[in-house]
Amino acid sequence: MNRDGGTTGHDREPPPGPGPRGARAADRALDGLLAAAHRRVGIAVHDRIMGQGGPPELRDPDLALDRMLATTYRQTELAVTTRLDRETRAAAGEPRAAQEPGAPVDGALMRRPAPVRLKYRLEALRIAHSFGPVGLLDSLRAALREARRLAELLEAGTAPAGARDAIRHLDARLAQVRLPPAPRRRASPVIGSDYLAAVEDLLAPGAEQLVRAVRDVRLLFGEELVPCLVGGTDGTDSAGETGGGTAAPRYPLGADVVAQDLVDDLADAHDQAVSLCRAISDVERACTDFVGADLRAARLDGVQLEGIRWDAATAWPAEWEPLIRRASLPVGGERGVLVVAAEPYDSVVSADA
């Protein structure tokens, strides 16, 4: 006791800390940072190895180091995963983040090493083009125009014959919409994130949203709008059949609202298709844009180079550079940028031109 009757410094209670809630938030933030660092290290190691032609043949000292590194990686992954799973179960009921931790972001493919993008460019292009059927945007635009025309006819009270013609045209347009295939999930590699899996991860969410949007449109059209209009008007096709000659045709109550809902849903599907086409363009750019890239460590044997864009800052393997210069042509409108053509030429085009 002090002379003033108070407690000593040892007897005083410490000031309150952040509390259990603050500690849990800090743990979650740390876990997220650890998981992100773990994922990026894995991607970097995987891309470095694959960009140099695959795993090298290891000797005895290297084998021991390799086993140690692989064990450390697996143990780190297990520890981080366990902590994240425990926090997820403890926080059951909380809303999930809008974006998955491993989902690629804009420009993520261009940040991958250039030798990796070059090595897998043909496979990545095949994947991208499979997600974008030919004529996808055109067919959706045509269907949207027909849906708007139908909605205008119903709003104006046009004769039922005109509405039925619009229904037939819209049905034909919707039948022409070709949807992308169901995404094929690849098996995860031992280390890091596979480049082709990253390509599919970039395209799959947009493709799945587009498929759902178009299916909703077809469901609304086939189960609500068509039964409502085909053989379901309260008026008649012509004024003479009513005897009065002036009565306007009457459609079932709410037909115009259903038609407008169809227009809105088709507009949403069109927007989803535009977003998917932009993602496909991002993949195509990652497969063709090697302006300023360092490709000296890339193995070009068996790699399709036609269509690749490059410039004076692009570093090629020394033995390949003369052939690539002879096979390249200037890109119109972009000073200093060349594109690799199918066949070599007799004259060499300078990338500085």
Coordinates of C-alpha atoms in Angstrom, one line a residue:
M1 CA 0.0 0.0 0.0
N2 CA 1.1 3.6 -0.7
R3 CA 0.9 6.3 1.9
D4 CA -2.2 7.7 0.2
G5 CA -4.0 4.4 0.7
G6 CA -3.9 3.4 -3.0
T7 CA -2.5 0.3 -4.6
T8 CA 1.1 -0.1 -5.7
G9 CA 2.0 -0.2 -9.3
H10 CA 2.1 -4.0 -9.2
D11 CA -1.5 -4.1 -7.9
R12 CA -3.0 -1.9 -10.6
E13 CA -4.8 -3.6 -13.5
P14 CA -3.3 -3.1 -16.9
P15 CA -5.2 -0.8 -19.4
P16 CA -7.7 -2.6 -21.5
G17 CA -6.5 -4.0 -24.8
P18 CA -8.2 -4.3 -28.1
G19 CA -10.4 -7.2 -26.8
P20 CA -11.2 -10.6 -28.3
R21 CA -12.9 -9.1 -31.3
G22 CA -9.9 -6.9 -32.2
A23 CA -7.5 -9.9 -31.7
R24 CA -9.6 -12.1 -34.0
A25 CA -9.6 -9.3 -36.7
A26 CA -5.8 -9.0 -36.5
D27 CA -5.5 -12.8 -36.8
R28 CA -7.7 -12.9 -39.8
A29 CA -5.7 -10.1 -41.4
L30 CA -2.4 -11.9 -40.7
D31 CA -3.8 -15.2 -42.1
G32 CA -4.9 -13.4 -45.3
L33 CA -1.4 -11.9 -45.7
L34 CA 0.3 -15.3 -45.1
A35 CA -2.1 -17.0 -47.6
A36 CA -1.4 -14.3 -50.2
A37 CA 2.4 -14.5 -49.7
H38 CA 2.3 -18.3 -49.8
R39 CA 0.2 -18.3 -53.0
R40 CA 2.5 -15.7 -54.8
V41 CA 5.7 -17.6 -53.9
G42 CA 4.2 -20.7 -55.3
I43 CA 3.2 -19.0 -58.5
A44 CA 6.6 -17.4 -58.9
V45 CA 8.5 -20.7 -58.3
H46 CA 6.2 -22.6 -60.7
D47 CA 6.4 -20.0 -63.4
R48 CA 10.2 -19.8 -63.1
I49 CA 10.7 -23.5 -63.4
M50 CA 8.2 -24.0 -66.3
G51 CA 9.5 -21.0 -68.1
Q52 CA 13.0 -22.6 -68.2
G53 CA 11.8 -25.8 -69.7
G54 CA 10.5 -27.7 -66.7
P55 CA 12.1 -29.2 -63.6
P56 CA 15.8 -29.9 -64.1
E57 CA 17.4 -33.2 -63.5
L58 CA 18.5 -33.1 -59.9
R59 CA 21.7 -34.5 -58.4
D60 CA 22.0 -35.9 -54.9
P61 CA 22.7 -32.7 -53.0
D62 CA 19.9 -31.0 -55.0
L63 CA 17.5 -33.8 -54.2
A64 CA 18.0 -33.3 -50.5
L65 CA 17.4 -29.6 -50.9
D66 CA 14.4 -30.2 -53.1
R67 CA 12.8 -32.6 -50.5
M68 CA 13.4 -30.1 -47.8
L69 CA 11.8 -27.2 -49.7
A70 CA 8.8 -29.3 -50.8
T71 CA 8.3 -30.4 -47.2
T72 CA 8.5 -26.8 -45.9
Y73 CA 6.0 -25.7 -48.6
R74 CA 3.5 -28.4 -47.7
Q75 CA 3.8 -27.7 -44.0
T76 CA 3.3 -24.0 -44.6
E77 CA 0.3 -24.7 -46.8
L78 CA -1.2 -27.0 -44.2
A79 CA -0.7 -24.5 -41.3
V80 CA -2.2 -21.6 -43.2
T81 CA -5.1 -23.7 -44.5
T82 CA -5.9 -25.0 -41.0
R83 CA -5.9 -21.5 -39.5
L84 CA -8.2 -20.2 -42.3
D85 CA -10.6 -23.1 -42.0
R86 CA -10.8 -22.6 -38.2
E87 CA -11.5 -18.9 -38.5
T88 CA -14.1 -19.6 -41.2
R89 CA -16.0 -22.1 -39.0
A90 CA -15.8 -19.7 -36.1
A91 CA -17.2 -16.9 -38.1
A92 CA -20.0 -19.0 -39.7
G93 CA -22.8 -16.8 -41.0
E94 CA -20.6 -13.8 -41.9
P95 CA -20.9 -12.7 -45.6
R96 CA -18.1 -14.0 -47.8
A97 CA -15.9 -11.6 -49.7
A98 CA -17.1 -10.6 -53.2
Q99 CA -14.0 -12.0 -54.8
E100 CA -12.3 -15.3 -54.0
P101 CA -8.7 -15.1 -52.8
G102 CA -7.2 -16.8 -55.8
A103 CA -9.3 -15.2 -58.5
P104 CA -7.3 -13.3 -61.0
V105 CA -7.6 -9.6 -61.4
D106 CA -7.3 -7.3 -64.4
G107 CA -3.9 -7.6 -66.0
A108 CA -3.0 -10.6 -63.9
L109 CA -2.0 -12.7 -66.9
M110 CA 0.3 -9.9 -68.3
R111 CA 2.1 -10.0 -65.0
R112 CA 3.1 -13.6 -65.4
P113 CA 6.6 -14.2 -66.8
A114 CA 6.9 -13.7 -70.5
P115 CA 8.5 -17.2 -71.1
V116 CA 5.5 -18.9 -69.5
R117 CA 3.0 -16.8 -71.5
L118 CA 4.9 -17.7 -74.7
K119 CA 5.2 -21.4 -73.9
Y120 CA 1.5 -21.9 -73.3
R121 CA 0.1 -19.3 -75.8
L122 CA -1.5 -21.7 -78.2
E123 CA -3.3 -23.7 -75.4
A124 CA -4.4 -20.4 -73.8
L125 CA -5.8 -19.1 -77.1
R126 CA -7.7 -22.4 -77.7
I127 CA -9.2 -22.1 -74.2
A128 CA -10.1 -18.4 -74.7
H129 CA -11.8 -19.0 -78.1
S130 CA -13.8 -22.0 -76.7
F131 CA -15.3 -19.6 -74.2
G132 CA -16.4 -17.2 -77.0
P133 CA -18.6 -18.9 -79.6
V134 CA -18.6 -17.2 -83.0
G135 CA -21.4 -14.7 -83.4
L136 CA -22.2 -14.6 -79.6
L137 CA -22.5 -10.8 -79.4
D138 CA -24.3 -10.5 -82.7
S139 CA -26.9 -13.1 -81.9
L140 CA -27.6 -11.5 -78.5
R141 CA -27.9 -8.0 -80.1
A142 CA -30.4 -9.4 -82.6
A143 CA -32.5 -11.1 -79.9
L144 CA -32.4 -7.8 -77.9
R145 CA -33.7 -5.9 -80.9
E146 CA -36.6 -8.3 -81.4
A147 CA -37.5 -8.2 -77.7
R148 CA -37.6 -4.4 -77.8
R149 CA -39.7 -4.5 -80.9
L150 CA -42.2 -6.9 -79.2
A151 CA -42.4 -4.7 -76.1
E152 CA -43.1 -1.7 -78.3
L153 CA -45.9 -3.6 -80.1
L154 CA -47.5 -4.6 -76.9
E155 CA -47.3 -1.1 -75.4
A156 CA -48.9 0.3 -78.6
G157 CA -51.7 -2.2 -78.6
T158 CA -50.8 -3.6 -82.0
A159 CA -53.0 -6.4 -83.5
P160 CA -52.2 -9.8 -82.0
A161 CA -51.1 -11.1 -85.4
G162 CA -48.1 -8.6 -85.3
A163 CA -47.2 -9.7 -81.8
R164 CA -47.3 -13.4 -82.8
D165 CA -44.9 -12.6 -85.7
A166 CA -42.6 -10.9 -83.3
I167 CA -42.7 -13.9 -81.0
R168 CA -41.7 -16.2 -83.8
H169 CA -38.8 -13.9 -84.8
L170 CA -37.6 -13.6 -81.2
D171 CA -37.8 -17.4 -80.7
A172 CA -35.6 -17.9 -83.8
R173 CA -33.1 -15.3 -82.6
L174 CA -32.8 -16.9 -79.1
A175 CA -32.3 -20.3 -80.8
Q176 CA -29.2 -18.8 -82.6
V177 CA -27.5 -17.8 -79.4
R178 CA -24.6 -20.3 -78.8
L179 CA -23.5 -20.5 -75.2
P180 CA -19.9 -21.2 -74.0
P181 CA -19.2 -24.7 -72.7
A182 CA -19.1 -25.6 -69.0
P183 CA -15.7 -24.7 -67.7
R184 CA -13.3 -27.6 -67.4
R185 CA -11.5 -27.4 -64.0
R186 CA -7.8 -28.4 -64.1
A187 CA -6.1 -30.4 -61.4
S188 CA -3.9 -28.1 -59.2
P189 CA -0.2 -28.5 -59.7
V190 CA 2.2 -29.5 -56.9
I191 CA 3.5 -26.0 -56.6
G192 CA 1.9 -22.7 -57.4
S193 CA -0.9 -21.9 -59.8
D194 CA -0.8 -23.3 -63.3
Y195 CA -0.9 -20.7 -66.0
L196 CA -3.7 -22.4 -68.0
A197 CA -5.7 -22.8 -64.9
A198 CA -5.3 -19.0 -64.3
V199 CA -6.7 -18.5 -67.9
E200 CA -9.7 -20.6 -67.2
D201 CA -10.2 -18.9 -63.8
L202 CA -10.3 -15.6 -65.6
L203 CA -12.9 -16.7 -68.1
A204 CA -15.1 -19.2 -66.2
P205 CA -17.0 -16.8 -63.9
G206 CA -18.1 -14.6 -66.8
A207 CA -19.1 -17.6 -68.8
E208 CA -21.1 -19.1 -66.0
Q209 CA -22.9 -15.8 -65.4
L210 CA -23.7 -15.5 -69.1
V211 CA -25.1 -19.1 -69.3
R212 CA -27.3 -18.4 -66.3
A213 CA -28.5 -15.1 -67.7
V214 CA -29.4 -16.7 -71.1
R215 CA -31.2 -19.6 -69.5
D216 CA -33.2 -17.2 -67.4
V217 CA -34.2 -15.4 -70.6
R218 CA -35.3 -18.6 -72.3
L219 CA -37.2 -19.7 -69.2
L220 CA -39.1 -16.3 -69.0
F221 CA -39.8 -16.4 -72.7
G222 CA -41.0 -20.0 -73.0
E223 CA -42.9 -20.3 -69.7
E224 CA -44.4 -16.9 -69.2
L225 CA -44.4 -14.7 -72.4
V226 CA -45.3 -17.3 -75.1
P227 CA -48.3 -18.8 -73.2
C228 CA -49.4 -15.3 -72.5
L229 CA -49.5 -14.2 -76.1
V230 CA -49.9 -17.2 -78.4
G231 CA -53.6 -17.8 -78.5
G232 CA -54.1 -15.9 -75.3
T233 CA -55.5 -12.4 -76.4
D234 CA -58.8 -11.1 -75.1
G235 CA -59.4 -9.1 -78.3
T236 CA -59.5 -10.2 -81.9
D237 CA -57.2 -10.0 -84.9
S238 CA -59.4 -7.7 -86.8
A239 CA -62.0 -5.1 -86.1
G240 CA -64.6 -6.7 -88.4
E241 CA -64.8 -9.8 -86.3
T242 CA -66.1 -7.9 -83.3
G243 CA -68.8 -6.2 -85.2
G244 CA -67.9 -2.7 -83.8
G245 CA -64.9 -2.0 -85.9
T246 CA -63.2 0.3 -83.4
A247 CA -62.2 -1.8 -80.4
A248 CA -58.4 -2.1 -79.9
P249 CA -57.1 -5.6 -79.2
R250 CA -56.7 -6.4 -75.5
Y251 CA -53.7 -8.5 -74.3
P252 CA -53.7 -10.5 -71.1
L253 CA -53.0 -8.3 -68.1
G254 CA -49.3 -7.9 -67.5
A255 CA -48.1 -9.1 -70.9
D256 CA -46.3 -5.8 -71.6
V257 CA -44.6 -6.0 -68.2
V258 CA -43.4 -9.5 -68.9
A259 CA -42.1 -8.4 -72.3
Q260 CA -40.2 -5.5 -70.6
D261 CA -38.7 -7.9 -68.1
L262 CA -37.5 -10.0 -71.0
V263 CA -35.9 -6.9 -72.6
D264 CA -34.1 -6.1 -69.2
D265 CA -32.9 -9.7 -68.8
L266 CA -31.6 -9.8 -72.4
A267 CA -29.8 -6.5 -71.9
D268 CA -28.2 -8.0 -68.8
A269 CA -27.2 -11.1 -70.8
H270 CA -25.7 -8.9 -73.4
D271 CA -23.7 -7.0 -70.8
Q272 CA -22.4 -10.3 -69.5
A273 CA -21.3 -11.3 -73.0
V274 CA -19.5 -8.0 -73.4
S275 CA -17.6 -8.6 -70.2
L276 CA -16.7 -12.1 -71.3
C277 CA -15.4 -10.9 -74.6
R278 CA -13.2 -8.3 -72.8
A279 CA -11.8 -11.1 -70.7
I280 CA -11.1 -13.1 -73.9
S281 CA -9.3 -10.0 -75.3
D282 CA -7.2 -9.9 -72.2
V283 CA -6.1 -13.5 -72.8
E284 CA -5.4 -12.8 -76.4
R285 CA -3.2 -9.8 -75.5
A286 CA -1.3 -11.9 -73.0
C287 CA -0.7 -14.4 -75.7
T288 CA 0.5 -12.0 -78.4
D289 CA 1.9 -8.9 -76.7
F290 CA 5.6 -9.3 -75.9
V291 CA 6.7 -5.7 -76.4
G292 CA 9.6 -5.1 -74.1
A293 CA 9.6 -8.7 -72.8
D294 CA 12.8 -10.5 -71.8
L295 CA 12.6 -13.9 -73.7
R296 CA 16.3 -14.8 -73.5
A297 CA 15.7 -17.7 -71.2
A298 CA 12.7 -19.0 -73.3
R299 CA 12.9 -22.2 -75.2
L300 CA 11.4 -21.5 -78.7
D301 CA 11.7 -24.9 -80.2
G302 CA 8.2 -26.0 -81.3
V303 CA 6.6 -22.7 -80.1
Q304 CA 4.3 -21.1 -82.6
L305 CA 5.6 -17.5 -83.0
E306 CA 3.2 -16.3 -85.7
G307 CA 1.2 -13.2 -84.6
I308 CA 3.5 -12.2 -81.7
R309 CA 4.1 -8.5 -81.3
W310 CA 7.5 -7.2 -80.2
D311 CA 9.8 -4.2 -80.4
A312 CA 13.4 -3.1 -80.1
A313 CA 13.3 -3.6 -76.3
T314 CA 12.2 -7.3 -76.6
A315 CA 15.2 -9.6 -75.9
W316 CA 15.2 -12.8 -77.9
P317 CA 17.6 -15.8 -77.6
A318 CA 20.7 -14.9 -79.6
E319 CA 20.3 -17.8 -82.0
W320 CA 16.7 -16.9 -82.8
E321 CA 16.8 -13.2 -83.2
P322 CA 18.0 -13.1 -86.9
L323 CA 15.3 -15.5 -88.0
I324 CA 12.6 -13.6 -86.0
R325 CA 13.7 -10.3 -87.6
R326 CA 13.4 -11.7 -91.1
A327 CA 9.9 -13.1 -90.3
S328 CA 8.5 -9.8 -88.9
L329 CA 6.6 -7.0 -90.4
P330 CA 5.7 -3.5 -89.0
V331 CA 2.4 -3.0 -87.3
G332 CA 0.4 -0.3 -88.9
G333 CA -0.2 2.7 -86.6
E334 CA 2.3 1.7 -83.9
R335 CA 5.8 3.0 -84.4
G336 CA 8.5 0.5 -83.7
V337 CA 6.2 -2.4 -83.1
L338 CA 6.6 -5.6 -85.3
V339 CA 4.5 -8.7 -85.7
V340 CA 6.0 -12.1 -86.5
A341 CA 4.6 -13.4 -89.8
A342 CA 4.2 -16.9 -91.1
E343 CA 7.3 -17.0 -93.3
P344 CA 10.7 -15.3 -93.1
Y345 CA 11.5 -12.5 -95.6
D346 CA 14.6 -11.7 -97.5
S347 CA 14.9 -8.3 -96.1
V348 CA 15.3 -7.5 -92.4
V349 CA 12.9 -5.0 -90.8
S350 CA 14.4 -3.0 -88.0
A351 CA 12.3 -2.7 -84.8
D352 CA 13.6 0.9 -84.5
A353 CA 11.9 1.9 -87.7

